[in-house]
Amino acid sequence: GGIFYMDNAMFCWQCEQTAGSKGCTKMGVCSKDPDVAKMQDVLIYLLKGIGFYATKLIEKGETIPQEYGEYFTEGVFATLTNVNFDGQRFVKYIKKGNEIKKDLMQRAGHIENVPMGADFISPETRGEILNLSERPNLGVMDDENLDMDIRSLREFLIYGIKGMGAYHHHAYALGRFEPEVANFMYKAMGCTLDRSLTAESYFDLNMELGKTNLKCMEVLDAANTGTFGDPEPTEMLITKKKGPFIVVSGHDLRDIGDLLEQTKEKGVNVYTHSEMLPSNAYPELKKYPHLIGNFGGAWQDQQKEFDGIPGAILMTSNCLMKPRASYRDRIYSTSVVGYPEVQHVPTNNEKKDFTAVINKALELGGWPEDEPEKKIPMGFGRNALLSNAEAIVGAVKEGKIRHFFLIGGCDGARPGRNYFTEFAEQTPKDTAILTLACGKYRFNKMDLGTVAGFPRILDCGQCNDAYTAIQVALALANAFDCDVNDLPLSYIVSWYEQKAVAVLLTMLYLGLQDIHLGPSLPAFVTPNILSVLVEKFNIKPVSTPEEDLKVILG
């Protein structure tokens, strides 16, 4: 009935590009096949039960081993859009999940009123996993009678957990495991099995996720800056240099740090790609002269950009697209990333060996000559902006800066994303743009000049550096002694996957009003839930740049 296609091969609607803005039912737009979709559903189902038992133990005052928290975090991250397409890896996650769940069940002993499915133990061969009753029955569409608004809020919560899981993973890769984050993930995932939960309870859990994700981004910020120093404003090269090279994509600073160390004096240049771009501003990464600059644009251009390039590619996290034959022999995954037949660099005893990637780069020989140099400014992290807070506040008070726009988020391939380019182009000359995440590629190479001595485009970093933007907003509100919603600051947010969901929940938890969200609204948000978000937070779907600017600037 309605949107339930119980006879479908799969059902997934977690990303912005989902088929027809309704849901992928035959094959993922991302290229996830029904088999992998099913395995991800089984893994999430397992994790819900693990969350339930872990929470029972925590309530008794017990501590869950950090190793379980890391497994849980990696498990949710593996199911995030464009991360892992490798069925064999999911079989391994499922086996490990069974082992952990059995241990937790044994430690918890007898529990009254265990929700249905909490004690689920999965079969452990690919064939049997795929045969688990009908296909979509463990995932989004597990219960035809579930109220649609409750399903909407439940999935909102699960996608927020996946997004926060990605940030937590990057933090503990740098030695900052955060029990508060892990414990909330257990609790929230466990709650999704509770059939008696009301829409209000789910709404509250989503707000608590926003609060916990703020903590998580703070921990990740401390991990990144504690390891690699505070990002500094930097002129970054965006053109090619002669010689062998490795392009590093994804988000993981630990991986690029290790790679730079291992490529020292090897005659191999390293370029960042997509969300790795901010690496060019961190002192402890910048110090390597062979970190050359940034190559290419946002993630959705990778198939065209990587097509037969004479260098090696390392994917450290999302966003990976189905590799074309022309570069399948030179793309490597590591960490949580996976694709069938793509070479994987494993983590052994905390250390990765990138020799295979380095040798491939040397063998391919690299770019034949230098391109004429072009550089763009970036590296306006939290520290850089807050240390200039006085100058910024002064410029606002003197009327030199009339308004700030935070234009950022995840980019994507769907038409309608030009909205963000046109919006940036049309912002008046006495306004400044804060940008972060790969949404910035829509306009970061345009020269929009300066305002009050600052570049008009201030690149604050990765998607997790929404933390920077939030800190800047709070500092400005403090300086003007006003509510953060009374600042001359507007949020123009593009979303694509689940980290954007986590960041959005953080912004809502902080009470930020009037967020413009686009290019389309999430398929998993029902009209009722949308009207609640509009009523409480005045969330607005983007219209046209002209209209929206008129409304914002009055």
XYZ file of C-alpha atoms in Angstrom:
554
model
C 0.000 0.000 0.000
C 1.081 3.568 -0.699
C 4.842 3.861 -0.695
C 5.325 0.300 0.563
C 6.839 -1.843 -2.111
C 7.199 -4.982 -0.046
C 8.063 -6.984 -3.161
C 10.896 -4.609 -3.981
C 14.534 -5.617 -4.065
C 15.498 -2.921 -1.534
C 14.306 0.260 0.088
C 16.638 3.146 0.879
C 15.851 6.876 1.142
C 18.661 8.105 3.368
C 20.340 10.506 0.884
C 19.223 13.581 -1.041
C 19.542 11.930 -4.449
C 17.249 8.996 -3.700
C 15.236 7.898 -6.745
C 12.348 10.238 -7.578
C 12.844 11.864 -4.139
C 10.896 8.870 -2.773
C 13.276 5.964 -2.253
C 15.589 3.588 -4.144
C 13.831 0.259 -4.649
C 15.734 -1.591 -7.407
C 19.281 -0.250 -7.145
C 20.761 2.667 -5.245
C 21.364 5.882 -7.208
C 24.737 5.706 -5.382
C 25.259 2.252 -7.075
C 24.552 0.263 -3.885
C 23.034 -3.031 -5.010
C 20.109 -4.803 -3.273
C 22.441 -7.399 -1.725
C 24.590 -4.784 0.002
C 21.461 -2.823 0.947
C 20.109 -5.955 2.628
C 23.376 -6.567 4.492
C 23.399 -2.969 5.707
C 19.813 -3.410 6.944
C 20.826 -6.590 8.789
C 23.832 -4.842 10.344
C 21.727 -1.876 11.509
C 19.156 -4.320 12.928
C 21.934 -6.111 14.852
C 23.260 -2.790 16.139
C 19.817 -1.819 17.464
C 19.857 -4.888 19.725
C 23.478 -4.314 20.730
C 22.415 -0.783 21.672
C 19.532 -2.134 23.764
C 21.687 -4.566 25.808
C 24.594 -2.117 26.149
C 22.183 0.482 27.555
C 20.773 -2.020 30.092
C 24.320 -2.691 31.310
C 25.164 1.024 31.447
C 22.003 1.596 33.531
C 23.379 -0.970 35.999
C 26.566 1.068 36.243
C 28.717 -1.163 34.019
C 31.209 0.098 31.467
C 31.021 -1.153 27.884
C 34.488 -1.966 26.460
C 35.857 0.770 24.196
C 36.432 -1.873 21.513
C 32.636 -2.392 21.356
C 32.081 1.350 21.027
C 34.573 1.498 18.173
C 32.918 -1.463 16.460
C 29.480 0.143 16.861
C 30.729 3.483 15.496
C 32.408 1.844 12.513
C 29.303 -0.262 11.881
C 26.972 2.732 11.533
C 29.599 4.632 9.509
C 29.945 1.692 7.079
C 26.254 2.066 6.152
C 26.506 5.812 5.457
C 25.969 6.851 1.816
C 28.921 6.238 -0.547
C 31.166 4.546 2.033
C 31.173 0.760 1.699
C 29.778 -1.286 -1.195
C 31.640 -4.500 -0.384
C 29.375 -7.371 0.690
C 32.259 -9.449 2.086
C 33.159 -6.679 4.513
C 29.551 -6.561 5.749
C 29.608 -10.306 6.401
C 32.599 -9.644 8.686
C 30.814 -6.791 10.487
C 27.771 -9.031 11.000
C 29.852 -11.908 12.437
C 31.583 -9.542 14.838
C 28.221 -8.048 15.803
C 26.839 -11.481 16.681
C 29.837 -12.118 18.920
C 29.455 -8.783 20.747
C 25.697 -9.178 21.144
C 26.033 -12.682 22.632
C 28.561 -11.348 25.132
C 26.330 -8.404 26.132
C 23.242 -10.650 26.442
C 25.136 -13.015 28.688
C 26.432 -10.154 30.861
C 22.972 -8.573 31.095
C 21.319 -11.790 32.321
C 17.532 -11.933 32.562
C 15.700 -8.797 31.417
C 11.930 -8.237 31.562
C 10.126 -7.007 28.431
C 12.851 -7.362 25.799
C 11.604 -5.604 22.645
C 11.034 -7.710 19.549
C 14.229 -8.161 17.563
C 16.660 -7.102 20.309
C 17.987 -10.666 20.678
C 18.275 -11.218 16.905
C 21.423 -13.141 15.949
C 22.171 -13.132 12.233
C 23.165 -16.094 10.089
C 26.807 -15.764 9.078
C 27.054 -16.766 5.427
C 26.301 -14.363 2.615
C 23.594 -16.613 1.162
C 21.739 -17.083 4.444
C 21.959 -13.392 5.328
C 20.410 -12.486 1.972
C 17.666 -15.079 2.468
C 16.496 -13.658 5.798
C 12.708 -13.584 5.172
C 11.599 -11.014 2.622
C 14.194 -8.483 1.630
C 13.266 -5.095 3.021
C 11.659 -6.387 6.203
C 14.490 -5.450 8.588
C 15.060 -1.954 7.301
C 13.038 1.225 6.938
C 9.894 -0.673 5.933
C 10.029 -3.288 8.695
C 6.471 -2.653 9.874
C 3.682 -1.707 7.503
C 1.481 -0.519 10.349
C 3.982 1.910 11.833
C 2.707 5.485 11.923
C 4.454 7.396 9.110
C 5.440 10.341 11.318
C 6.996 8.003 13.859
C 8.853 6.198 11.060
C 10.040 9.585 9.805
C 11.430 10.622 13.202
C 12.900 7.166 13.821
C 14.831 7.267 10.534
C 15.861 10.898 11.204
C 17.426 9.614 14.437
C 19.156 6.634 12.782
C 20.639 8.838 10.044
C 21.796 11.325 12.668
C 23.551 8.447 14.459
C 25.277 7.441 11.199
C 26.476 11.008 10.662
C 27.729 11.390 14.214
C 29.358 7.953 13.889
C 31.473 9.277 11.022
C 32.722 12.187 13.157
C 33.360 9.941 16.141
C 35.356 7.549 13.946
C 37.659 10.365 12.750
C 38.100 11.498 16.361
C 39.104 8.112 17.787
C 41.411 7.469 14.815
C 43.367 10.307 16.485
C 43.030 8.758 19.951
C 39.940 10.656 21.149
C 37.297 8.054 21.889
C 34.309 9.720 23.596
C 32.196 7.454 25.867
C 29.395 10.043 26.020
C 28.962 9.740 22.239
C 29.136 5.932 22.220
C 26.688 5.629 25.119
C 24.168 7.907 23.444
C 24.457 5.922 20.202
C 23.703 2.705 22.133
C 20.710 4.285 23.848
C 19.230 5.912 20.747
C 19.659 2.830 18.531
C 18.209 0.612 21.250
C 15.184 2.925 21.527
C 14.304 2.399 17.852
C 13.175 -1.149 18.757
C 10.628 0.178 21.243
C 7.229 0.008 19.534
C 5.592 2.130 22.223
C 7.751 5.231 21.625
C 5.727 8.346 20.789
C 6.520 11.052 18.242
C 7.362 13.363 21.188
C 9.910 10.887 22.574
C 11.521 10.547 19.150
C 11.605 14.323 18.766
C 13.372 14.613 22.135
C 15.888 11.913 21.154
C 16.640 13.810 17.932
C 17.297 16.968 19.953
C 19.528 14.969 22.316
C 21.390 13.700 19.267
C 21.918 17.335 18.206
C 23.361 18.075 21.647
C 25.593 14.969 21.638
C 26.802 15.694 18.102
C 27.894 19.176 19.233
C 30.055 17.428 21.847
C 31.276 14.993 19.180
C 32.285 17.810 16.788
C 34.028 19.549 19.681
C 35.989 16.357 20.424
C 36.892 15.957 16.732
C 37.966 19.602 16.532
C 40.204 19.048 19.577
C 41.604 15.856 18.024
C 42.380 17.540 14.681
C 43.850 20.734 16.142
C 45.552 18.907 19.016
C 47.345 16.653 16.537
C 47.966 18.986 13.595
C 47.761 22.513 15.092
C 45.177 25.218 14.385
C 44.414 25.772 10.686
C 45.937 29.023 9.426
C 44.819 31.200 6.520
C 46.684 29.816 3.513
C 46.998 30.454 -0.210
C 46.419 26.977 -1.635
C 47.556 25.763 -5.044
C 44.741 24.417 -7.253
C 46.839 23.580 -10.323
C 48.970 20.563 -11.242
C 52.686 20.096 -10.646
C 54.920 17.843 -12.682
C 55.738 14.408 -11.259
C 54.277 11.302 -9.604
C 51.371 11.923 -7.244
C 48.690 10.546 -4.933
C 45.257 12.152 -4.661
C 43.722 11.741 -1.194
C 39.954 11.976 -0.835
C 37.559 11.599 2.087
C 37.835 13.261 5.493
C 40.395 11.453 7.653
C 43.315 13.663 8.711
C 45.106 10.810 10.444
C 45.364 8.964 7.112
C 46.769 11.913 5.167
C 49.199 12.606 8.020
C 50.498 9.034 7.920
C 50.693 9.088 4.117
C 52.671 12.357 4.088
C 55.132 10.864 6.561
C 55.508 7.693 4.460
C 55.970 9.628 1.182
C 58.741 11.857 2.570
C 61.660 12.065 0.126
C 60.043 9.465 -2.155
C 59.508 11.944 -5.000
C 55.742 11.622 -4.753
C 53.477 14.662 -4.464
C 50.247 14.547 -2.472
C 47.099 16.419 -3.500
C 43.932 16.736 -1.472
C 40.578 16.087 -3.119
C 37.040 17.099 -2.140
C 36.675 17.121 1.681
C 40.407 16.617 2.283
C 41.024 20.169 1.002
C 41.223 21.678 4.541
C 44.372 19.595 5.229
C 46.320 22.297 3.362
C 45.817 24.722 6.269
C 47.014 22.588 9.226
C 50.613 23.477 10.245
C 51.645 19.876 10.972
C 50.434 18.754 7.517
C 51.510 21.902 5.632
C 55.058 21.423 6.866
C 55.492 18.658 4.271
C 56.596 20.433 1.087
C 55.178 17.580 -1.002
C 51.628 18.380 0.145
C 51.145 20.356 -3.048
C 47.566 21.640 -2.962
C 44.104 20.576 -4.054
C 43.056 18.619 -7.137
C 39.597 18.779 -8.702
C 36.205 19.570 -7.265
C 33.519 17.950 -5.169
C 32.943 14.212 -4.818
C 30.342 13.861 -7.573
C 32.903 14.892 -10.239
C 35.351 12.128 -9.326
C 34.524 9.670 -12.132
C 35.293 12.347 -14.717
C 38.311 13.723 -12.835
C 39.902 10.367 -11.965
C 39.337 9.008 -15.478
C 42.688 7.433 -16.389
C 44.767 9.915 -14.348
C 48.508 9.090 -14.173
C 48.500 8.859 -10.369
C 47.166 6.856 -7.428
C 44.002 7.670 -5.462
C 43.375 6.959 -1.768
C 39.811 7.028 -0.385
C 39.854 7.521 3.393
C 36.080 7.844 3.993
C 32.991 8.851 2.042
C 32.308 9.816 -0.694
C 33.310 6.963 -3.024
C 31.554 6.440 -6.347
C 31.615 3.287 -8.451
C 35.144 3.353 -9.915
C 35.400 3.343 -13.711
C 37.533 0.669 -15.370
C 39.986 3.405 -16.436
C 41.162 3.946 -12.847
C 40.087 0.825 -10.976
C 43.716 -0.387 -10.885
C 44.908 2.822 -9.194
C 42.258 3.570 -6.594
C 42.732 2.282 -3.034
C 40.312 2.198 -0.120
C 41.236 2.250 3.536
C 39.497 2.292 6.920
C 35.725 1.884 6.620
C 35.631 2.382 2.817
C 35.102 -0.576 0.488
C 34.215 -1.515 -3.084
C 34.423 -4.985 -4.635
C 37.721 -5.492 -6.504
C 39.201 -2.229 -5.191
C 42.522 -2.719 -3.377
C 42.253 -2.124 0.355
C 44.914 -0.812 2.744
C 44.141 -2.505 6.070
C 44.839 -1.155 9.549
C 47.236 -3.473 11.351
C 48.155 -2.636 14.935
C 47.141 0.996 14.539
C 49.545 1.460 11.637
C 48.789 1.492 7.937
C 51.324 0.668 5.294
C 50.768 2.768 2.180
C 53.629 1.191 0.188
C 51.304 -0.238 -2.496
C 49.754 3.191 -3.121
C 53.174 4.883 -3.233
C 54.596 2.286 -5.646
C 51.563 2.628 -7.928
C 52.075 6.422 -8.035
C 55.758 5.976 -8.937
C 54.933 3.384 -11.582
C 52.336 5.667 -13.231
C 54.797 8.543 -13.464
C 52.463 11.442 -12.793
C 51.745 14.691 -14.632
C 54.175 15.373 -17.487
C 54.500 19.130 -16.793
C 53.559 22.010 -14.487
C 50.363 23.919 -15.125
C 50.427 27.727 -14.766
C 49.951 28.344 -11.025
C 46.657 29.401 -9.516
C 45.980 29.754 -5.779
C 42.913 30.414 -3.635
C 42.652 31.507 0.021
C 41.435 28.960 2.611
C 42.098 27.921 6.213
C 39.764 30.234 8.140
C 39.228 27.799 11.000
C 37.797 28.552 14.427
C 41.036 29.922 15.824
C 41.785 32.136 12.806
C 38.294 33.656 12.850
C 37.981 34.047 16.626
C 41.408 35.655 16.913
C 40.045 38.275 14.475
C 36.715 38.564 16.293
C 37.332 42.177 17.321
C 38.081 43.281 13.786
C 35.024 41.400 12.497
C 32.727 42.870 15.169
C 34.188 46.337 14.470
C 33.505 45.966 10.740
C 29.877 45.023 11.466
C 29.404 47.936 13.889
C 30.879 50.395 11.368
C 28.527 49.079 8.681
C 31.388 47.705 6.558
C 30.010 44.165 6.764
C 26.223 44.242 6.441
C 25.513 40.501 6.623
C 27.112 37.053 6.904
C 25.964 34.041 4.926
C 26.920 30.545 5.947
C 26.705 28.752 2.593
C 27.818 25.185 2.963
C 27.042 21.534 3.328
C 27.431 18.545 1.069
C 27.477 18.908 -2.679
C 25.696 16.544 -5.048
C 25.049 15.896 -8.712
C 21.337 16.663 -8.938
C 20.219 19.714 -10.959
C 19.228 22.588 -8.688
C 22.602 22.722 -6.972
C 23.479 25.746 -9.123
C 21.278 27.627 -6.691
C 24.246 27.769 -4.303
C 26.631 29.123 -6.977
C 24.155 31.798 -8.037
C 23.373 32.669 -4.431
C 27.070 33.263 -3.695
C 27.513 35.320 -6.872
C 24.506 37.481 -6.039
C 25.454 38.294 -2.438
C 26.160 42.052 -2.167
C 29.748 43.284 -1.970
C 29.360 44.412 1.658
C 28.589 40.868 2.850
C 30.835 37.953 3.798
C 30.399 34.244 3.108
C 31.459 31.577 5.586
C 31.682 28.227 3.822
C 32.479 24.653 4.769
C 32.191 21.096 3.456
C 32.285 20.258 -0.236
C 29.309 22.518 -0.988
C 31.993 25.235 -1.246
C 33.196 23.835 -4.585
C 30.138 25.493 -6.121
C 31.882 28.868 -5.762
C 35.239 28.602 -3.949
C 37.305 29.329 -7.072
C 35.406 32.552 -7.864
C 37.103 35.791 -6.942
C 34.465 37.745 -5.056
C 37.018 40.229 -3.728
C 37.410 41.381 -0.130
C 35.273 43.074 2.513
C 36.711 45.026 5.456
C 40.137 43.518 4.688
C 38.914 39.899 4.695
C 38.376 37.688 1.645
C 34.605 37.676 1.004
C 34.741 33.868 0.881
C 36.008 32.516 4.213
C 36.629 28.790 3.908
C 36.190 27.299 7.397
C 36.979 23.668 6.513
C 35.225 20.304 6.462
C 31.585 19.498 7.186
C 32.493 18.784 10.815
C 33.849 22.336 10.986
C 30.237 23.438 11.291
C 31.615 23.529 14.832
C 33.743 26.528 13.757
C 30.745 28.314 12.266
C 28.706 27.668 15.410
C 31.499 28.980 17.659
C 31.811 32.104 15.493
C 28.036 32.688 15.641
C 28.024 32.298 19.436
C 31.028 34.639 19.782
C 29.311 37.279 17.614
C 26.074 36.961 19.625
C 28.146 37.422 22.770
C 29.935 40.487 21.369
C 26.668 42.118 20.326
C 24.973 40.940 23.479
C 22.067 39.565 21.470
C 20.328 36.287 20.725
C 22.109 34.241 18.072
C 18.967 34.506 15.901
C 19.165 38.318 15.919
C 22.599 38.348 14.281
C 23.028 39.499 10.681
C 23.775 35.868 9.816
C 21.836 33.492 7.549
C 22.262 29.765 6.993
C 22.034 28.460 3.429
C 22.579 24.738 3.814
C 22.904 22.080 1.109
C 22.529 18.530 2.285
C 23.352 15.196 0.682
C 23.996 12.489 3.262
C 23.704 11.635 6.928
C 26.417 13.876 8.369
C 24.311 16.786 7.163
C 21.412 15.296 9.147
C 23.537 15.214 12.320
C 24.721 18.814 11.799
C 21.170 19.986 11.088
C 20.007 18.396 14.362
C 22.831 20.213 16.175
C 21.753 23.533 14.653
C 18.142 22.857 15.689
C 19.210 21.800 19.195
C 20.981 25.184 19.487
C 17.710 26.858 18.487
C 18.996 28.352 15.225
C 16.054 29.703 13.227
C 15.374 30.331 9.536
C 17.720 27.725 8.028
C 17.323 27.577 4.245
C 17.662 23.908 3.256
C 18.097 22.507 -0.257
C 18.206 21.573 -3.031
C 15.308 19.299 -2.039
C 13.897 18.247 1.315
C 14.605 14.770 2.745
C 12.304 12.022 1.424
C 12.128 10.637 4.970
C 10.535 13.819 6.351
C 6.729 13.560 6.250
C 4.543 16.658 5.694
C 3.542 16.595 9.388
C 7.123 16.483 10.612
C 8.073 19.224 8.172
C 5.288 21.438 9.525
C 6.623 20.888 13.073
C 10.133 21.903 11.922
C 8.712 24.969 10.177
C 6.659 25.941 13.219
C 9.435 25.388 15.777
C 12.494 26.470 13.779
C 11.123 28.214 10.694
C 13.089 25.886 8.407
C 12.663 27.003 4.800
C 13.119 25.016 1.603
C 15.303 27.104 -0.772
C 13.382 28.928 -3.532
C 15.416 31.082 -5.950
C 18.570 33.011 -4.977
C 16.831 36.288 -5.904
C 13.758 35.580 -3.761
C 15.722 34.269 -0.790
C 18.195 37.186 -0.802
C 15.320 39.655 -0.973
C 13.692 38.067 2.092
C 16.968 37.814 4.046
C 18.275 41.324 3.335
C 14.813 42.928 3.427
